[in-house]
PDB file of C-alpha atoms and ligand atoms in Angstrom:
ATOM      1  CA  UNK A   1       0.000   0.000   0.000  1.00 90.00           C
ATOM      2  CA  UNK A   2       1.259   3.242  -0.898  1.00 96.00           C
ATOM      3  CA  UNK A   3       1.713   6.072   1.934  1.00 97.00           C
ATOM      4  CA  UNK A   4       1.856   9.515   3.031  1.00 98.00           C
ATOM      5  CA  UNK A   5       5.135   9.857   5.592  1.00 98.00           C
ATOM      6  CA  UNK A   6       4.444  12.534   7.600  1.00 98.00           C
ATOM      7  CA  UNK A   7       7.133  14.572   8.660  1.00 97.00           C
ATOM      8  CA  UNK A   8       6.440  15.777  13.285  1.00 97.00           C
ATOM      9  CA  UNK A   9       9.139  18.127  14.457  1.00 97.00           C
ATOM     10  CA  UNK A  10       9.569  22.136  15.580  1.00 96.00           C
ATOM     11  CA  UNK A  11      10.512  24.888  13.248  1.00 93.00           C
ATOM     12  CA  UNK A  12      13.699  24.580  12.704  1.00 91.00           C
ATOM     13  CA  UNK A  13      13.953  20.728  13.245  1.00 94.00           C
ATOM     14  CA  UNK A  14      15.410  20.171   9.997  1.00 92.00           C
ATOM     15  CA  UNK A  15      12.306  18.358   8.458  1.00 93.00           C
ATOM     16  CA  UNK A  16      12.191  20.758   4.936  1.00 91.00           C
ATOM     17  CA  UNK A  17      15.880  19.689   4.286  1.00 90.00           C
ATOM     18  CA  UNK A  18      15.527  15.973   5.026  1.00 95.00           C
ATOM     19  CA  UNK A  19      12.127  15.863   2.853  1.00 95.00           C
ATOM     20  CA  UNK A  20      13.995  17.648  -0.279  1.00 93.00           C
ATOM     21  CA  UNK A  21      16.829  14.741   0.358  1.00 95.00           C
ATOM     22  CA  UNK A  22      14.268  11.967   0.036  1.00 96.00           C
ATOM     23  CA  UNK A  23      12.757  14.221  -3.298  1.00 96.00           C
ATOM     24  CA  UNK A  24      16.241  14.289  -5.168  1.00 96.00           C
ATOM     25  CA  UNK A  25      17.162  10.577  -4.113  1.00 97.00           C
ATOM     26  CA  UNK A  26      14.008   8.450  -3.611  1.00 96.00           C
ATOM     27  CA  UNK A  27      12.199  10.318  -5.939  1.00 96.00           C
ATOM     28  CA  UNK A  28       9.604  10.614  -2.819  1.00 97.00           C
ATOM     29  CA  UNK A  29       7.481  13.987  -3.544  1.00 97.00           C
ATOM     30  CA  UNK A  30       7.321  16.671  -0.955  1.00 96.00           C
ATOM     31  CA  UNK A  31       4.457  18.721  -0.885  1.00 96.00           C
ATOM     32  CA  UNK A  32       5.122  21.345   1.883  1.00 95.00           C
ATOM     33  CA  UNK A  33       2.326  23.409   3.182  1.00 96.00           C
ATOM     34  CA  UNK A  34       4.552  25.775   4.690  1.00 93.00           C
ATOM     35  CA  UNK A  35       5.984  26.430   1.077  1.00 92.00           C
ATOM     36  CA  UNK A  36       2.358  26.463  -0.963  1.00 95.00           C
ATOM     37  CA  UNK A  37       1.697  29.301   1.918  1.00 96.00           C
ATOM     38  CA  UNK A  38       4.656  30.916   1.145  1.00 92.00           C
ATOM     39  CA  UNK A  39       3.603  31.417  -2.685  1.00 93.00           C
ATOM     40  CA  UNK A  40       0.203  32.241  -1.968  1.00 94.00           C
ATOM     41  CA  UNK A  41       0.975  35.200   0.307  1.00 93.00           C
ATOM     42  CA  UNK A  42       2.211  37.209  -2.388  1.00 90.00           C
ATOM     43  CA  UNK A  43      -0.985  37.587  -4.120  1.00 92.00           C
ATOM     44  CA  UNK A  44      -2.898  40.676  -4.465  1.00 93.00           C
ATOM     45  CA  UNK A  45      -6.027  38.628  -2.133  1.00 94.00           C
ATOM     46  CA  UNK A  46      -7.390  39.951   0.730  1.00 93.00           C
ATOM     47  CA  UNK A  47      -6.970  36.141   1.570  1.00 92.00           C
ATOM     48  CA  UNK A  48      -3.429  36.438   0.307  1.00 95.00           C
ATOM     49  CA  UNK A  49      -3.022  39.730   2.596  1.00 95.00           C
ATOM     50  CA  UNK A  50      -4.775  37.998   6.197  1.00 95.00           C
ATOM     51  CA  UNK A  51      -2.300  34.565   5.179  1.00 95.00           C
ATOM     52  CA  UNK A  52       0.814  37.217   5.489  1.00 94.00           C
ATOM     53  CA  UNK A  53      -0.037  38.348   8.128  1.00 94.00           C
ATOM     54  CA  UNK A  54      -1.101  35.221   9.768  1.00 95.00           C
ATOM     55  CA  UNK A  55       2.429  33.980   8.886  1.00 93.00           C
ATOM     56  CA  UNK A  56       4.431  36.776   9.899  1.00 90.00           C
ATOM     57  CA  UNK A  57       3.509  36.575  13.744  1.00 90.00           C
ATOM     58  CA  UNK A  58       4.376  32.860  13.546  1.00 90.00           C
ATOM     59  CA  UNK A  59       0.515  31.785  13.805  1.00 93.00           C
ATOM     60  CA  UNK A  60      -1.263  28.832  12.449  1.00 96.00           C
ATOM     61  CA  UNK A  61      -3.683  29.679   9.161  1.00 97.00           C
ATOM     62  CA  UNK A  62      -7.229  27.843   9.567  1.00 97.00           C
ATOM     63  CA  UNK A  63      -7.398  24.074   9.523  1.00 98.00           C
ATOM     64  CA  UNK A  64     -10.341  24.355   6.773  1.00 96.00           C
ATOM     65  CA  UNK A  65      -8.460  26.222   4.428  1.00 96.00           C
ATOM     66  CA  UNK A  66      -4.798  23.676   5.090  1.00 98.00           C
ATOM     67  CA  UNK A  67      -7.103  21.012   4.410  1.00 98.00           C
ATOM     68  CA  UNK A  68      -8.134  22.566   1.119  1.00 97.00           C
ATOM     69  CA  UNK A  69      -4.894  23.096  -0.059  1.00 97.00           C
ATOM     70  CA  UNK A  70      -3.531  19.580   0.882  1.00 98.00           C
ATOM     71  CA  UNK A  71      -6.274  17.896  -0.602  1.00 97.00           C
ATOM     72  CA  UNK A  72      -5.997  19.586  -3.933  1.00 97.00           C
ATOM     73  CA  UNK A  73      -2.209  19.491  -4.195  1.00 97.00           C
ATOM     74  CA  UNK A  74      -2.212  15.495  -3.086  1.00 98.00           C
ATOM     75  CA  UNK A  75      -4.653  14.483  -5.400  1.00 96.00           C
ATOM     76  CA  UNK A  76      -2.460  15.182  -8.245  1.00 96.00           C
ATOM     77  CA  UNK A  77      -0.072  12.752  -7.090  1.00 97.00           C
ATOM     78  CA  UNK A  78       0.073   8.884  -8.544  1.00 95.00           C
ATOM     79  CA  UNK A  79      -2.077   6.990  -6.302  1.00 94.00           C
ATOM     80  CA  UNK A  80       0.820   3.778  -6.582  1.00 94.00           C
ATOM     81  CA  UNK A  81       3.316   6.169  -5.274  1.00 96.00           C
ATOM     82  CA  UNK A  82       4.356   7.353  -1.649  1.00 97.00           C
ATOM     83  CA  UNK A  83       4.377  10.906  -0.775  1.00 98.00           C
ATOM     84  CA  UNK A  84       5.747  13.073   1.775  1.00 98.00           C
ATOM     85  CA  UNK A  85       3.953  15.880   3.915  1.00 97.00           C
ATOM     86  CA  UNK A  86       6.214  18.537   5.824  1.00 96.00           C
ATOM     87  CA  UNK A  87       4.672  20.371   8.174  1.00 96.00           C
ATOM     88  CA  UNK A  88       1.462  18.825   7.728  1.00 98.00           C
ATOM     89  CA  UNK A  89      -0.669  17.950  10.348  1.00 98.00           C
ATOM     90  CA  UNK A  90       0.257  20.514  13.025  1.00 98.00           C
ATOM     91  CA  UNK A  91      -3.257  20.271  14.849  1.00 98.00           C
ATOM     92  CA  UNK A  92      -5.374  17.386  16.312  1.00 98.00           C
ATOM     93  CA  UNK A  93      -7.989  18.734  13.579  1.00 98.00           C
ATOM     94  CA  UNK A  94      -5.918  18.501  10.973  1.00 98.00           C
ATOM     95  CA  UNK A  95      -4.711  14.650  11.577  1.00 98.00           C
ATOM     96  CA  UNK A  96      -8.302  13.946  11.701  1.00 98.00           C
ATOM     97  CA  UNK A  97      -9.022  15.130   8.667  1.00 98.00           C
ATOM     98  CA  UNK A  98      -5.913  13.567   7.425  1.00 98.00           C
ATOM     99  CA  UNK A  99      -7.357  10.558   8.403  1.00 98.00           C
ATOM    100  CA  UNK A 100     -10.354  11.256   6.106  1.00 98.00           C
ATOM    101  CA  UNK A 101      -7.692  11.929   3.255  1.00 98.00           C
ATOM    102  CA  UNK A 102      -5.656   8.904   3.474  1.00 98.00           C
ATOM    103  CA  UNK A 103      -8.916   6.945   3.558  1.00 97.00           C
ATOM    104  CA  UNK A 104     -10.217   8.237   0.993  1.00 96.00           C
ATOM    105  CA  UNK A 105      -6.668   7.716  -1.274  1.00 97.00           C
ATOM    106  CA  UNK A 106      -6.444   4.388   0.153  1.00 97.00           C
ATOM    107  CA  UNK A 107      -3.008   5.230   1.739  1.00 97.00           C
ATOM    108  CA  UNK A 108      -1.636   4.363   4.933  1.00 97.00           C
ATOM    109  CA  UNK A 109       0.337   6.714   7.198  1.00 98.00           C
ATOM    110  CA  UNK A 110       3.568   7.266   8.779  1.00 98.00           C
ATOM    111  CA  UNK A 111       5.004   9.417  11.063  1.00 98.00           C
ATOM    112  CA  UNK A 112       8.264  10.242  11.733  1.00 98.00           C
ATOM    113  CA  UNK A 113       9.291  12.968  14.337  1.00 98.00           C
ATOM    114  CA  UNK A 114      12.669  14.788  14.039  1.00 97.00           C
ATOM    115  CA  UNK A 115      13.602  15.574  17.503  1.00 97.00           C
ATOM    116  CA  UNK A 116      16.152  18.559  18.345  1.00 96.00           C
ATOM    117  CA  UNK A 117      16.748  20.293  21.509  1.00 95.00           C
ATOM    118  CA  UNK A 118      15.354  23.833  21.831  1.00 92.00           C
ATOM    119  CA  UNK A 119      18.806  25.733  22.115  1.00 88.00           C
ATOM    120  CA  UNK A 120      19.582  23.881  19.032  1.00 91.00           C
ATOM    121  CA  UNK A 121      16.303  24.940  17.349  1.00 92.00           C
ATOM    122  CA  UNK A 122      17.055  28.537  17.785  1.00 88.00           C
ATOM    123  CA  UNK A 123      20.611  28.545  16.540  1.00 85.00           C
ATOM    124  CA  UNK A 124      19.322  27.209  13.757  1.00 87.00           C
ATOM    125  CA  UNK A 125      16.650  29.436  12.748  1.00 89.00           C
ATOM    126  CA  UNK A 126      17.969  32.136  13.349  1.00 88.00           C
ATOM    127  CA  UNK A 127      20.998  31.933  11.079  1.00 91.00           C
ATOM    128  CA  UNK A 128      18.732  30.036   8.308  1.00 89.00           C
ATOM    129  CA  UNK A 129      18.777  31.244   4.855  1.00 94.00           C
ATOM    130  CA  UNK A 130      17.591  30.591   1.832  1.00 93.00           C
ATOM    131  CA  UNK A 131      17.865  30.768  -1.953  1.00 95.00           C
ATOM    132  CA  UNK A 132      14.848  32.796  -3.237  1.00 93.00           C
ATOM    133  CA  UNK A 133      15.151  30.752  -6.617  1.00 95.00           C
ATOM    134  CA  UNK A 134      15.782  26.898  -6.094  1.00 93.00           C
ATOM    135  CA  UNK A 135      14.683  26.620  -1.832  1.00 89.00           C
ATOM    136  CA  UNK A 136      17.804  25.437  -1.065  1.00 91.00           C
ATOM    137  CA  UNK A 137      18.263  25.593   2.871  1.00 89.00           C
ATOM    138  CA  UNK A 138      21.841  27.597   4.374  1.00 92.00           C
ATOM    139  CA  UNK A 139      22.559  28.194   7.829  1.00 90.00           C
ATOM    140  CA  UNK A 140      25.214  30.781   8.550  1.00 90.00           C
ATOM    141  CA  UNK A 141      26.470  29.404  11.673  1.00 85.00           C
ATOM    142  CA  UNK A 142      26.584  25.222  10.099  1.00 82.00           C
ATOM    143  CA  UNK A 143      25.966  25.376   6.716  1.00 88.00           C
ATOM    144  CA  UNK A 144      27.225  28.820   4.862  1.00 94.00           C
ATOM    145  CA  UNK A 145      27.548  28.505   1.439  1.00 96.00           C
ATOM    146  CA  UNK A 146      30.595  28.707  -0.234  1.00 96.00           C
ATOM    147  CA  UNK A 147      30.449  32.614  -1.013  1.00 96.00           C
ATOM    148  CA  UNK A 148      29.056  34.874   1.274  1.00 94.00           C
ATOM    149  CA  UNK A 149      24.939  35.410   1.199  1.00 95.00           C
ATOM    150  CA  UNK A 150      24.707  33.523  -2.426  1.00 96.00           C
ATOM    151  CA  UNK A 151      23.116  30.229  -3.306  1.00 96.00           C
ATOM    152  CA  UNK A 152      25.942  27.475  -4.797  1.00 96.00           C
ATOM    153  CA  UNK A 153      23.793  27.108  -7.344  1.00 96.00           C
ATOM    154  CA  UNK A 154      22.447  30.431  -8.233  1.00 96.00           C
ATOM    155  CA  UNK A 155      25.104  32.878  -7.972  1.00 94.00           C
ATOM    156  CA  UNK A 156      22.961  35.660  -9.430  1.00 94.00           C
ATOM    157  CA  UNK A 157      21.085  34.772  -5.858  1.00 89.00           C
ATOM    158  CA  UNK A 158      21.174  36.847  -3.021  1.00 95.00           C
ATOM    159  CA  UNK A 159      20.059  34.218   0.072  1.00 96.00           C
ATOM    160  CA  UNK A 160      16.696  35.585   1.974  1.00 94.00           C
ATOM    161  CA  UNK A 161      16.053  34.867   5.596  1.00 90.00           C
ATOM    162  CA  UNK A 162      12.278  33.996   6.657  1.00 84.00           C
ATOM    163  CA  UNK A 163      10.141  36.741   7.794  1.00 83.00           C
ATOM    164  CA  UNK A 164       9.097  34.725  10.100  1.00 85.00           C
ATOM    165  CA  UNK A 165      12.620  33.623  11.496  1.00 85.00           C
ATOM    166  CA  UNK A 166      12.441  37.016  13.529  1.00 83.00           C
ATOM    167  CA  UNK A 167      12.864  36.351  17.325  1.00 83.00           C
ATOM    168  CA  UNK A 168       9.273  37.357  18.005  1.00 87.00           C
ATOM    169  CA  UNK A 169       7.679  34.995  15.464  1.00 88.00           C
ATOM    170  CA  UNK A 170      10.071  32.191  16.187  1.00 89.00           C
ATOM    171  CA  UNK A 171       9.205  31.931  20.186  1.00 89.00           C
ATOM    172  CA  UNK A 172       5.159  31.897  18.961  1.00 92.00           C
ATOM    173  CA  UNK A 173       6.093  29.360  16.478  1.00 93.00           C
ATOM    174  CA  UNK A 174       7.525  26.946  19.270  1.00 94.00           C
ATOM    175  CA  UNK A 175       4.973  27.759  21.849  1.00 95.00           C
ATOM    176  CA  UNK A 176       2.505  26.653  19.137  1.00 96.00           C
ATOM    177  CA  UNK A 177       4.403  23.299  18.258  1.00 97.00           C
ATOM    178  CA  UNK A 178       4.719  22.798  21.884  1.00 97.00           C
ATOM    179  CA  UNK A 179       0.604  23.312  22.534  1.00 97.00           C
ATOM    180  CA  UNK A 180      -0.659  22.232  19.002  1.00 97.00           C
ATOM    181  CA  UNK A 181       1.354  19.759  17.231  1.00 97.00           C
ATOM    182  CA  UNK A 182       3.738  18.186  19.937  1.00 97.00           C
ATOM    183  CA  UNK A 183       0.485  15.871  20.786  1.00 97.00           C
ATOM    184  CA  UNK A 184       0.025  14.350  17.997  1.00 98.00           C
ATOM    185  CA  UNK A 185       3.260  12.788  18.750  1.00 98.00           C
ATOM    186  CA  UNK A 186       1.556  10.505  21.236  1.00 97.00           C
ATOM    187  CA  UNK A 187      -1.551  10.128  18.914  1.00 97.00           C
ATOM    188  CA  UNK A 188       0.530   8.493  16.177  1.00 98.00           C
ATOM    189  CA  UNK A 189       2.334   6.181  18.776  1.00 98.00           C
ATOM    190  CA  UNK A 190      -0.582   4.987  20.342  1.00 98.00           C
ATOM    191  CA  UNK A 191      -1.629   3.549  16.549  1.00 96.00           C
ATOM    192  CA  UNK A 192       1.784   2.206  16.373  1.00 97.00           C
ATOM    193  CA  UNK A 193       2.788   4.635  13.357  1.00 98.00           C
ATOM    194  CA  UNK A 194       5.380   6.680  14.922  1.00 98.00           C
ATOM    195  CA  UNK A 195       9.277   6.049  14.581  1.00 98.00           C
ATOM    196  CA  UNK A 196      11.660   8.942  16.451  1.00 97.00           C
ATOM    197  CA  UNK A 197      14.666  10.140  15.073  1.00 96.00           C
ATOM    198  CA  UNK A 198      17.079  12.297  16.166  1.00 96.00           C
ATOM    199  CA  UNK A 199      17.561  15.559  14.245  1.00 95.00           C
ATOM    200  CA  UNK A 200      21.136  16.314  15.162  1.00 94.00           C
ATOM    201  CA  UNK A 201      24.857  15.853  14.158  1.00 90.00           C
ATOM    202  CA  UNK A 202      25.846  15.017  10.588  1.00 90.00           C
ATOM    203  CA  UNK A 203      23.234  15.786   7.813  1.00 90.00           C
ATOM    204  CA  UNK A 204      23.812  12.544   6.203  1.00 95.00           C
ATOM    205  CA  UNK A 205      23.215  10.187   9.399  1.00 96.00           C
ATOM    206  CA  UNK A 206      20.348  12.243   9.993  1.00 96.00           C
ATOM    207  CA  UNK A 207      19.185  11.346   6.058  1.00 96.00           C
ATOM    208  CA  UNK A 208      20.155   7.396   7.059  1.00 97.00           C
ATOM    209  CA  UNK A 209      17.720   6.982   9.777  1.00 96.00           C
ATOM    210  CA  UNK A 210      14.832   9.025   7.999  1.00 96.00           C
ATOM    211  CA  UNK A 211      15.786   6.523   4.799  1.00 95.00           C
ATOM    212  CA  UNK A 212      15.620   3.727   7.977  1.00 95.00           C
ATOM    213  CA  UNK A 213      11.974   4.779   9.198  1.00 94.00           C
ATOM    214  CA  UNK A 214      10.402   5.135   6.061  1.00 90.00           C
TER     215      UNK A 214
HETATM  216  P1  LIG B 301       6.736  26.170   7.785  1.00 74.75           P
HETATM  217  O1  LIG B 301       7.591  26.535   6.622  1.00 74.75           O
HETATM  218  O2  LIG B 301       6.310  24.737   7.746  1.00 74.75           O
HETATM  219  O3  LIG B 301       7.334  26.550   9.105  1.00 74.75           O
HETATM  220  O4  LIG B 301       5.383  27.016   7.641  1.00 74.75           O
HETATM  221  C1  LIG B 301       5.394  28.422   7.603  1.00 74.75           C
HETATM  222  C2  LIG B 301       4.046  28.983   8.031  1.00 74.75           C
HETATM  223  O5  LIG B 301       3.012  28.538   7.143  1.00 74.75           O
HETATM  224  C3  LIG B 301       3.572  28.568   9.414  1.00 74.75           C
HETATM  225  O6  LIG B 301       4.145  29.338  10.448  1.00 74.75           O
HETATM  226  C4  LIG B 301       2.067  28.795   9.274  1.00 74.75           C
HETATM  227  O7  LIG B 301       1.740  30.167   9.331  1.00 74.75           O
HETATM  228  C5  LIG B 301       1.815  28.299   7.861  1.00 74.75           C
HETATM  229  N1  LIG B 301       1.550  26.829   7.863  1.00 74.75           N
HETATM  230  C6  LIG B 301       2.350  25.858   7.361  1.00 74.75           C
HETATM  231  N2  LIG B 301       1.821  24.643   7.547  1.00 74.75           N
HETATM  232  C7  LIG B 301       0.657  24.836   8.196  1.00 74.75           C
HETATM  233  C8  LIG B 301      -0.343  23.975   8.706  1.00 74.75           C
HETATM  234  N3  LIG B 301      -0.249  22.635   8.574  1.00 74.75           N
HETATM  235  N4  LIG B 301      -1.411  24.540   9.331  1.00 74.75           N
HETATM  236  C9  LIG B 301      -1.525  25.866   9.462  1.00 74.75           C
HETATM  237  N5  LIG B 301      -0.607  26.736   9.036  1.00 74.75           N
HETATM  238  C10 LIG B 301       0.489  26.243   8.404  1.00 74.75           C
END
């Protein structure tokens, strides 16, 4: 049976780089919410205008309209084949309705939490970067690229940082892991579809045990 992995673990945690990993070498999709919010927000919506704001302070946007935006995006994907959600669920509503999803594909789910420490966590997004044209993830402090503030691959680049990686944003972004998604931890464990990894040291262990628990 095919499934949907489902990537548990805070901002920061390291779950968009270990998803892209499994894209490039498993040929695994990601489909990230936190990215298809990411290109909405630029729109000239008032939706488009409440969803900046929404992810500027580091807050949640409504489970109706993630659900929306899952569902279309995953139906476009080959029912044979396994696919991989980061940063989806992140509420108890939201693996509910996830429930109704993989039902309804007749996929089975899996859920794998990347576990970092909170110092960690912060070290890390603070000093994340990215590049505006191919997503690929920097960190100034353990993974600059090779020229200052550019991509490796896209010289013409000049690396962003997050709006939402502000100090403000990032402490209401863990508080809500810790209150909304950090349960569903023990929700997919007590169905026996939860495997813990940890999310630090060498990028490439990190990659073997995801490769492991999938
Ligand atoms: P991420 O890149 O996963 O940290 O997501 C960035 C932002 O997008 C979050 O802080 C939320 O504002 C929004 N977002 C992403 N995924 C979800 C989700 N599953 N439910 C609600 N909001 C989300």
């Amino acid at each position: 049976m095919s499934k949907i992995i489902v990537l548990i673990g805070a901002p920061g945690a390291g779950k968009g780089t270990q998803a892209r990993l499994l894209e490039e070498r498993r040929e695994i999709p990601q489909i990230s919410t936190g990215d298809m919010f990411r290109e909405m927000k630029d729109a000239d919506t008032p939706l488009a205008r409440e969803l900046k704001e929404t992810m500027a302070a580091g807050k949640l946007a409504s489970d109706d309209l993630t659900y929306q935006i899952v569902r279309d995006r995953t139906s476009r994907e080959d029912p044979a084949k396994t696919y991989l959600l980061d940063g989806y669920p992140r509420t108890a509503v939201q693996a509910e309705q996830l429930e109704e999803l993989a039902r309804e594909q007749g996929r089975e789910i899996q859920a794998i939490e990347v576990d970092v420490p909170r110092d960690e966590l912060l070290k890390r997004l603070t000093g994340r970067r990215s590049c505006p044209v191919c997503g690929e993830i920097y960190n100034i402090y353990s993974k600059p690229p090779k020229a200052d503030n550019v991509c490796d691959f896209h010289p013409e680049a000049s690396l962003t940082h997050r709006a939402d990686d502000n100090e403000e944003s990032v402490s209401t972004r863990l508080a809500t892991y810790d209150g909304q998604t950090k349960p569903l931890l023990e929700y997919y464990e007590k169905s026996g579809r939860l495997k813990k990894i940890g999310g630090t040291g060498e990028l490439e262990a990190i990659y073997g045990e995801v490769e492991k628990a999938i």
